[in-house]
């Protein structure tokens, strides 16, 4: 929904909406990792609107205080089960009935993989929700407050798992700079992700390409959890033959494959604030709130008489 003059009028006359507007800076600051240029998530539009909102509400806490408070709450996964962690921040893609989930995990991959009963939990999660594969992207901040990203692919179907891993490992646009990490868990491949600027949003198109390459390169049914006689080399050859046309033509300038609707994060063309901030000042809002309060007091006084 885009803001109109009618919406602005309603916002100006509603104290609860005022609180909503005042929350916008925190939403942007959190999603853009405190507007850190090294992270690369903040756009010019993000910076523009945060500055405008901060000018409207000068009494808001500092950016660092807002970010630290929200970041602490976001990364607090204490007491959550594995399924709750996977569903906390999850997106899903599908092609021809094959579904792949991708979840953001706010902890170190090593600690995540050491969770008790993890393999059984992952199997149960995929089975309960009809997922053929699960990609977990972990993120946490080290002692120098630098982001650390890791990635794991869980899939009981050997050919599909190898195809997804192959696409992610070979990607140059963007390059994830993946380094395989040994794992004792069957059906799971973990990686260190050298390029920390590649977020889940940028990985989603690669997973779409992986599904396309999978269906173009093999007719192996997904009904069998482990496919006998399928080696990594065989899948690589099939990918080279059938998937090269997809990968060679992939560039950042091309339109990304269509993705299912996702929650809006940074300010994009579909964001309500894309048309600009409502044309009112903080003084106008508080004056209007005072008028409403005075009107309600007068009405209450007359009703008593």
PDB file of C-alpha atoms in Angstrom, residues 11-249:
ATOM      1  CA  UNK A  11      -1.425   9.188  10.430  1.00  0.00           C
ATOM      2  CA  UNK A  12      -1.330  12.793  11.609  1.00  0.00           C
ATOM      3  CA  UNK A  13      -4.466  12.274  13.716  1.00  0.00           C
ATOM      4  CA  UNK A  14      -3.430   8.934  15.242  1.00  0.00           C
ATOM      5  CA  UNK A  15      -0.953   8.742  18.131  1.00  0.00           C
ATOM      6  CA  UNK A  16      -0.535   4.977  17.562  1.00  0.00           C
ATOM      7  CA  UNK A  17       0.425   5.638  13.941  1.00  0.00           C
ATOM      8  CA  UNK A  18       2.946   8.169  15.178  1.00  0.00           C
ATOM      9  CA  UNK A  19       4.647   5.393  17.125  1.00  0.00           C
ATOM     10  CA  UNK A  20       4.634   3.271  13.967  1.00  0.00           C
ATOM     11  CA  UNK A  21       6.352   6.025  11.984  1.00  0.00           C
ATOM     12  CA  UNK A  22       8.920   6.521  14.734  1.00  0.00           C
ATOM     13  CA  UNK A  23       9.770   2.807  14.486  1.00  0.00           C
ATOM     14  CA  UNK A  24      10.755   3.079  10.800  1.00  0.00           C
ATOM     15  CA  UNK A  25      14.346   4.263  11.464  1.00  0.00           C
ATOM     16  CA  UNK A  26      15.004   1.218  13.674  1.00  0.00           C
ATOM     17  CA  UNK A  27      13.629  -1.147  11.029  1.00  0.00           C
ATOM     18  CA  UNK A  28      15.921   0.272   8.351  1.00  0.00           C
ATOM     19  CA  UNK A  29      18.952   0.564  10.642  1.00  0.00           C
ATOM     20  CA  UNK A  30      18.606  -3.071  11.761  1.00  0.00           C
ATOM     21  CA  UNK A  31      18.126  -4.473   8.255  1.00  0.00           C
ATOM     22  CA  UNK A  32      21.022  -2.428   6.873  1.00  0.00           C
ATOM     23  CA  UNK A  33      23.333  -3.453   9.755  1.00  0.00           C
ATOM     24  CA  UNK A  34      23.657   0.058  11.182  1.00  0.00           C
ATOM     25  CA  UNK A  35      24.159   1.500   7.685  1.00  0.00           C
ATOM     26  CA  UNK A  36      27.673  -0.003   7.630  1.00  0.00           C
ATOM     27  CA  UNK A  37      29.261   0.568   4.211  1.00  0.00           C
ATOM     28  CA  UNK A  38      31.442  -2.541   4.622  1.00  0.00           C
ATOM     29  CA  UNK A  39      28.339  -4.727   4.846  1.00  0.00           C
ATOM     30  CA  UNK A  40      26.949  -3.268   1.644  1.00  0.00           C
ATOM     31  CA  UNK A  41      23.233  -3.624   2.457  1.00  0.00           C
ATOM     32  CA  UNK A  42      22.301   0.049   2.794  1.00  0.00           C
ATOM     33  CA  UNK A  43      21.236   1.832  -0.390  1.00  0.00           C
ATOM     34  CA  UNK A  44      21.267   5.571  -1.065  1.00  0.00           C
ATOM     35  CA  UNK A  45      17.513   5.550  -0.538  1.00  0.00           C
ATOM     36  CA  UNK A  46      17.920   3.820   2.834  1.00  0.00           C
ATOM     37  CA  UNK A  47      20.355   6.496   4.008  1.00  0.00           C
ATOM     38  CA  UNK A  48      18.168   9.288   2.657  1.00  0.00           C
ATOM     39  CA  UNK A  49      15.067   8.205   4.559  1.00  0.00           C
ATOM     40  CA  UNK A  50      16.869   7.388   7.795  1.00  0.00           C
ATOM     41  CA  UNK A  51      18.333  10.913   7.812  1.00  0.00           C
ATOM     42  CA  UNK A  52      14.898  12.428   7.123  1.00  0.00           C
ATOM     43  CA  UNK A  53      13.261  10.399   9.872  1.00  0.00           C
ATOM     44  CA  UNK A  54      16.009  11.292  12.323  1.00  0.00           C
ATOM     45  CA  UNK A  55      15.490  14.969  11.468  1.00  0.00           C
ATOM     46  CA  UNK A  56      11.740  14.604  12.105  1.00  0.00           C
ATOM     47  CA  UNK A  57      12.311  12.950  15.472  1.00  0.00           C
ATOM     48  CA  UNK A  58      15.513  14.379  16.988  1.00  0.00           C
ATOM     49  CA  UNK A  59      14.730  12.859  20.415  1.00  0.00           C
ATOM     50  CA  UNK A  60      15.143   9.294  19.162  1.00  0.00           C
ATOM     51  CA  UNK A  61      18.086   7.335  20.613  1.00  0.00           C
ATOM     52  CA  UNK A  62      21.321   7.311  18.633  1.00  0.00           C
ATOM     53  CA  UNK A  63      21.723   4.927  15.704  1.00  0.00           C
ATOM     54  CA  UNK A  64      24.213   2.821  17.630  1.00  0.00           C
ATOM     55  CA  UNK A  65      21.883   2.474  20.614  1.00  0.00           C
ATOM     56  CA  UNK A  66      18.924   1.562  18.376  1.00  0.00           C
ATOM     57  CA  UNK A  67      20.981  -0.964  16.442  1.00  0.00           C
ATOM     58  CA  UNK A  68      22.568  -2.579  19.496  1.00  0.00           C
ATOM     59  CA  UNK A  69      19.201  -3.029  21.202  1.00  0.00           C
ATOM     60  CA  UNK A  70      17.424  -4.474  18.154  1.00  0.00           C
ATOM     61  CA  UNK A  71      20.406  -6.604  17.142  1.00  0.00           C
ATOM     62  CA  UNK A  72      20.576  -8.164  20.592  1.00  0.00           C
ATOM     63  CA  UNK A  73      16.893  -9.098  20.423  1.00  0.00           C
ATOM     64  CA  UNK A  74      17.228 -10.434  16.863  1.00  0.00           C
ATOM     65  CA  UNK A  75      20.163 -12.697  17.706  1.00  0.00           C
ATOM     66  CA  UNK A  76      18.658 -14.032  20.913  1.00  0.00           C
ATOM     67  CA  UNK A  77      17.811 -17.647  20.043  1.00  0.00           C
ATOM     68  CA  UNK A  78      18.062 -18.957  23.579  1.00  0.00           C
ATOM     69  CA  UNK A  79      15.365 -21.469  24.382  1.00  0.00           C
ATOM     70  CA  UNK A  80      14.356 -22.002  20.747  1.00  0.00           C
ATOM     71  CA  UNK A  81      14.025 -25.488  19.293  1.00  0.00           C
ATOM     72  CA  UNK A  82      15.702 -26.314  15.981  1.00  0.00           C
ATOM     73  CA  UNK A  83      12.379 -25.971  14.147  1.00  0.00           C
ATOM     74  CA  UNK A  84      11.708 -22.592  15.759  1.00  0.00           C
ATOM     75  CA  UNK A  85      15.157 -21.379  14.740  1.00  0.00           C
ATOM     76  CA  UNK A  86      14.604 -22.529  11.164  1.00  0.00           C
ATOM     77  CA  UNK A  87      11.189 -20.883  10.954  1.00  0.00           C
ATOM     78  CA  UNK A  88      12.222 -17.646  12.705  1.00  0.00           C
ATOM     79  CA  UNK A  89      13.436 -16.111   9.438  1.00  0.00           C
ATOM     80  CA  UNK A  90      12.683 -18.374   6.482  1.00  0.00           C
ATOM     81  CA  UNK A  91      11.894 -18.146   2.775  1.00  0.00           C
ATOM     82  CA  UNK A  92      10.832 -20.872   0.342  1.00  0.00           C
ATOM     83  CA  UNK A  93      11.184 -21.430  -3.405  1.00  0.00           C
ATOM     84  CA  UNK A  94       9.747 -24.211  -5.549  1.00  0.00           C
ATOM     85  CA  UNK A  95       9.822 -25.586  -9.069  1.00  0.00           C
ATOM     86  CA  UNK A  96       7.735 -28.428 -10.490  1.00  0.00           C
ATOM     87  CA  UNK A  97       6.682 -29.494  -7.017  1.00  0.00           C
ATOM     88  CA  UNK A  98      10.212 -29.502  -5.586  1.00  0.00           C
ATOM     89  CA  UNK A  99      10.525 -27.165  -2.602  1.00  0.00           C
ATOM     90  CA  UNK A 100      13.680 -25.668  -1.105  1.00  0.00           C
ATOM     91  CA  UNK A 101      13.663 -23.734   2.168  1.00  0.00           C
ATOM     92  CA  UNK A 102      16.343 -21.205   3.065  1.00  0.00           C
ATOM     93  CA  UNK A 103      16.619 -20.106   6.694  1.00  0.00           C
ATOM     94  CA  UNK A 104      18.709 -17.465   8.431  1.00  0.00           C
ATOM     95  CA  UNK A 105      20.326 -18.844  11.585  1.00  0.00           C
ATOM     96  CA  UNK A 106      21.660 -16.314  14.083  1.00  0.00           C
ATOM     97  CA  UNK A 107      24.508 -18.281  15.587  1.00  0.00           C
ATOM     98  CA  UNK A 108      27.826 -19.893  14.681  1.00  0.00           C
ATOM     99  CA  UNK A 109      27.537 -22.860  12.312  1.00  0.00           C
ATOM    100  CA  UNK A 110      29.745 -25.041  14.511  1.00  0.00           C
ATOM    101  CA  UNK A 111      27.437 -24.516  17.484  1.00  0.00           C
ATOM    102  CA  UNK A 112      24.387 -25.131  15.294  1.00  0.00           C
ATOM    103  CA  UNK A 113      25.751 -28.419  13.946  1.00  0.00           C
ATOM    104  CA  UNK A 114      26.507 -29.601  17.468  1.00  0.00           C
ATOM    105  CA  UNK A 115      22.894 -29.247  18.612  1.00  0.00           C
ATOM    106  CA  UNK A 116      21.584 -32.464  20.113  1.00  0.00           C
ATOM    107  CA  UNK A 117      19.548 -34.521  17.649  1.00  0.00           C
ATOM    108  CA  UNK A 118      20.136 -32.037  14.831  1.00  0.00           C
ATOM    109  CA  UNK A 119      20.002 -34.550  11.975  1.00  0.00           C
ATOM    110  CA  UNK A 120      16.700 -36.003  13.173  1.00  0.00           C
ATOM    111  CA  UNK A 121      15.332 -32.475  13.631  1.00  0.00           C
ATOM    112  CA  UNK A 122      16.312 -31.488  10.079  1.00  0.00           C
ATOM    113  CA  UNK A 123      14.717 -34.646   8.652  1.00  0.00           C
ATOM    114  CA  UNK A 124      11.537 -34.045  10.650  1.00  0.00           C
ATOM    115  CA  UNK A 125      11.393 -30.367   9.653  1.00  0.00           C
ATOM    116  CA  UNK A 126      11.704 -31.119   5.936  1.00  0.00           C
ATOM    117  CA  UNK A 127       9.231 -33.973   6.097  1.00  0.00           C
ATOM    118  CA  UNK A 128       6.652 -31.978   8.075  1.00  0.00           C
ATOM    119  CA  UNK A 129       6.701 -29.050   5.651  1.00  0.00           C
ATOM    120  CA  UNK A 130       7.303 -30.936   2.417  1.00  0.00           C
ATOM    121  CA  UNK A 131      10.790 -29.544   1.731  1.00  0.00           C
ATOM    122  CA  UNK A 132      13.149 -31.502  -0.507  1.00  0.00           C
ATOM    123  CA  UNK A 133      16.171 -29.462   0.568  1.00  0.00           C
ATOM    124  CA  UNK A 134      17.101 -26.960   3.246  1.00  0.00           C
ATOM    125  CA  UNK A 135      19.757 -24.255   3.046  1.00  0.00           C
ATOM    126  CA  UNK A 136      20.799 -22.705   6.365  1.00  0.00           C
ATOM    127  CA  UNK A 137      22.732 -19.427   6.228  1.00  0.00           C
ATOM    128  CA  UNK A 138      24.264 -18.563   9.581  1.00  0.00           C
ATOM    129  CA  UNK A 139      25.466 -15.115  10.564  1.00  0.00           C
ATOM    130  CA  UNK A 140      27.039 -13.781  13.737  1.00  0.00           C
ATOM    131  CA  UNK A 141      29.492 -11.041  14.685  1.00  0.00           C
ATOM    132  CA  UNK A 142      33.011 -11.729  15.935  1.00  0.00           C
ATOM    133  CA  UNK A 143      34.847  -9.893  18.712  1.00  0.00           C
ATOM    134  CA  UNK A 144      35.763  -7.122  16.251  1.00  0.00           C
ATOM    135  CA  UNK A 145      32.066  -6.649  15.432  1.00  0.00           C
ATOM    136  CA  UNK A 146      32.670  -8.020  11.934  1.00  0.00           C
ATOM    137  CA  UNK A 147      30.014 -10.228  10.320  1.00  0.00           C
ATOM    138  CA  UNK A 148      30.811 -13.904   9.819  1.00  0.00           C
ATOM    139  CA  UNK A 149      28.673 -15.907   7.387  1.00  0.00           C
ATOM    140  CA  UNK A 150      28.484 -19.670   6.945  1.00  0.00           C
ATOM    141  CA  UNK A 151      26.230 -21.881   4.884  1.00  0.00           C
ATOM    142  CA  UNK A 152      24.977 -25.457   5.019  1.00  0.00           C
ATOM    143  CA  UNK A 153      22.971 -27.527   2.532  1.00  0.00           C
ATOM    144  CA  UNK A 154      20.872 -30.364   3.916  1.00  0.00           C
ATOM    145  CA  UNK A 155      19.181 -32.700   1.433  1.00  0.00           C
ATOM    146  CA  UNK A 156      18.503 -36.458   1.614  1.00  0.00           C
ATOM    147  CA  UNK A 157      18.435 -36.634  -2.218  1.00  0.00           C
ATOM    148  CA  UNK A 158      22.014 -37.009  -3.423  1.00  0.00           C
ATOM    149  CA  UNK A 159      21.609 -35.640  -6.950  1.00  0.00           C
ATOM    150  CA  UNK A 160      19.680 -32.548  -5.841  1.00  0.00           C
ATOM    151  CA  UNK A 161      22.121 -31.863  -2.993  1.00  0.00           C
ATOM    152  CA  UNK A 162      25.116 -32.118  -5.320  1.00  0.00           C
ATOM    153  CA  UNK A 163      23.460 -29.848  -7.881  1.00  0.00           C
ATOM    154  CA  UNK A 164      22.725 -27.147  -5.309  1.00  0.00           C
ATOM    155  CA  UNK A 165      26.248 -27.356  -3.893  1.00  0.00           C
ATOM    156  CA  UNK A 166      27.756 -27.225  -7.384  1.00  0.00           C
ATOM    157  CA  UNK A 167      25.824 -24.093  -8.359  1.00  0.00           C
ATOM    158  CA  UNK A 168      26.713 -22.307  -5.126  1.00  0.00           C
ATOM    159  CA  UNK A 169      30.386 -23.282  -5.322  1.00  0.00           C
ATOM    160  CA  UNK A 170      30.751 -22.221  -8.962  1.00  0.00           C
ATOM    161  CA  UNK A 171      28.795 -18.996  -8.811  1.00  0.00           C
ATOM    162  CA  UNK A 172      30.664 -15.888  -9.944  1.00  0.00           C
ATOM    163  CA  UNK A 173      27.760 -13.472  -9.952  1.00  0.00           C
ATOM    164  CA  UNK A 174      27.836 -13.210  -7.034  1.00  0.00           C
ATOM    165  CA  UNK A 175      30.823 -15.176  -5.812  1.00  0.00           C
ATOM    166  CA  UNK A 176      30.196 -16.629  -2.353  1.00  0.00           C
ATOM    167  CA  UNK A 177      33.853 -17.713  -1.957  1.00  0.00           C
ATOM    168  CA  UNK A 178      32.839 -20.936  -0.248  1.00  0.00           C
ATOM    169  CA  UNK A 179      35.273 -23.158   1.617  1.00  0.00           C
ATOM    170  CA  UNK A 180      33.930 -26.672   2.405  1.00  0.00           C
ATOM    171  CA  UNK A 181      33.848 -27.629   6.088  1.00  0.00           C
ATOM    172  CA  UNK A 182      34.078 -31.327   7.059  1.00  0.00           C
ATOM    173  CA  UNK A 183      30.813 -32.615   8.511  1.00  0.00           C
ATOM    174  CA  UNK A 184      30.035 -35.916  10.165  1.00  0.00           C
ATOM    175  CA  UNK A 185      26.382 -35.562   9.287  1.00  0.00           C
ATOM    176  CA  UNK A 186      25.247 -37.495   6.204  1.00  0.00           C
ATOM    177  CA  UNK A 187      23.242 -35.588   3.623  1.00  0.00           C
ATOM    178  CA  UNK A 188      24.721 -32.287   4.822  1.00  0.00           C
ATOM    179  CA  UNK A 189      27.490 -30.112   3.354  1.00  0.00           C
ATOM    180  CA  UNK A 190      28.706 -27.082   5.303  1.00  0.00           C
ATOM    181  CA  UNK A 191      30.813 -24.127   4.113  1.00  0.00           C
ATOM    182  CA  UNK A 192      32.602 -21.040   5.334  1.00  0.00           C
ATOM    183  CA  UNK A 193      31.392 -18.093   3.253  1.00  0.00           C
ATOM    184  CA  UNK A 194      34.242 -15.738   2.416  1.00  0.00           C
ATOM    185  CA  UNK A 195      32.083 -13.065   0.803  1.00  0.00           C
ATOM    186  CA  UNK A 196      30.042 -11.719   3.720  1.00  0.00           C
ATOM    187  CA  UNK A 197      28.174  -9.251   1.491  1.00  0.00           C
ATOM    188  CA  UNK A 198      26.215 -12.080  -0.149  1.00  0.00           C
ATOM    189  CA  UNK A 199      23.001 -12.238   1.835  1.00  0.00           C
ATOM    190  CA  UNK A 200      20.136 -14.676   1.550  1.00  0.00           C
ATOM    191  CA  UNK A 201      18.354 -12.364  -0.895  1.00  0.00           C
ATOM    192  CA  UNK A 202      21.262 -12.782  -3.337  1.00  0.00           C
ATOM    193  CA  UNK A 203      21.408 -16.550  -2.843  1.00  0.00           C
ATOM    194  CA  UNK A 204      17.728 -17.079  -3.728  1.00  0.00           C
ATOM    195  CA  UNK A 205      18.269 -16.599  -7.505  1.00  0.00           C
ATOM    196  CA  UNK A 206      21.137 -19.103  -7.367  1.00  0.00           C
ATOM    197  CA  UNK A 207      18.829 -21.673  -5.811  1.00  0.00           C
ATOM    198  CA  UNK A 208      16.330 -21.028  -8.598  1.00  0.00           C
ATOM    199  CA  UNK A 209      19.124 -21.707 -11.092  1.00  0.00           C
ATOM    200  CA  UNK A 210      20.034 -24.877  -9.203  1.00  0.00           C
ATOM    201  CA  UNK A 211      16.479 -26.186  -9.471  1.00  0.00           C
ATOM    202  CA  UNK A 212      16.406 -25.374 -13.184  1.00  0.00           C
ATOM    203  CA  UNK A 213      19.741 -27.111 -13.724  1.00  0.00           C
ATOM    204  CA  UNK A 214      18.573 -30.112 -11.724  1.00  0.00           C
ATOM    205  CA  UNK A 215      15.455 -30.668 -13.819  1.00  0.00           C
ATOM    206  CA  UNK A 216      17.373 -30.030 -17.044  1.00  0.00           C
ATOM    207  CA  UNK A 217      20.189 -32.432 -16.209  1.00  0.00           C
ATOM    208  CA  UNK A 218      18.579 -35.425 -14.543  1.00  0.00           C
ATOM    209  CA  UNK A 219      15.364 -37.362 -14.405  1.00  0.00           C
ATOM    210  CA  UNK A 220      16.183 -38.989 -11.082  1.00  0.00           C
ATOM    211  CA  UNK A 221      12.993 -39.128  -8.980  1.00  0.00           C
ATOM    212  CA  UNK A 222      12.961 -37.470  -5.593  1.00  0.00           C
ATOM    213  CA  UNK A 223      11.050 -40.357  -4.006  1.00  0.00           C
ATOM    214  CA  UNK A 224      14.268 -42.157  -3.093  1.00  0.00           C
ATOM    215  CA  UNK A 225      16.182 -40.369  -0.297  1.00  0.00           C
ATOM    216  CA  UNK A 226      19.587 -41.702  -1.386  1.00  0.00           C
ATOM    217  CA  UNK A 227      20.033 -42.355  -5.076  1.00  0.00           C
ATOM    218  CA  UNK A 228      22.297 -45.279  -5.749  1.00  0.00           C
ATOM    219  CA  UNK A 229      25.061 -45.026  -8.308  1.00  0.00           C
ATOM    220  CA  UNK A 230      25.108 -41.219  -8.503  1.00  0.00           C
ATOM    221  CA  UNK A 231      28.551 -39.715  -7.976  1.00  0.00           C
ATOM    222  CA  UNK A 232      29.616 -36.082  -7.703  1.00  0.00           C
ATOM    223  CA  UNK A 233      31.509 -36.456 -10.988  1.00  0.00           C
ATOM    224  CA  UNK A 234      28.406 -37.666 -12.820  1.00  0.00           C
ATOM    225  CA  UNK A 235      26.356 -34.748 -11.579  1.00  0.00           C
ATOM    226  CA  UNK A 236      29.161 -32.323 -12.478  1.00  0.00           C
ATOM    227  CA  UNK A 237      29.259 -33.646 -16.039  1.00  0.00           C
ATOM    228  CA  UNK A 238      25.514 -33.313 -16.375  1.00  0.00           C
ATOM    229  CA  UNK A 239      25.656 -29.794 -15.009  1.00  0.00           C
ATOM    230  CA  UNK A 240      28.410 -28.878 -17.462  1.00  0.00           C
ATOM    231  CA  UNK A 241      26.331 -30.233 -20.330  1.00  0.00           C
ATOM    232  CA  UNK A 242      22.906 -28.964 -19.430  1.00  0.00           C
ATOM    233  CA  UNK A 243      23.537 -26.117 -16.994  1.00  0.00           C
ATOM    234  CA  UNK A 244      26.349 -24.176 -18.650  1.00  0.00           C
ATOM    235  CA  UNK A 245      23.935 -22.216 -20.769  1.00  0.00           C
ATOM    236  CA  UNK A 246      22.249 -21.036 -17.590  1.00  0.00           C
ATOM    237  CA  UNK A 247      25.421 -20.164 -15.711  1.00  0.00           C
ATOM    238  CA  UNK A 248      27.343 -18.562 -18.568  1.00  0.00           C
ATOM    239  CA  UNK A 249      24.524 -16.155 -19.237  1.00  0.00           C
TER     240      UNK A 249
END
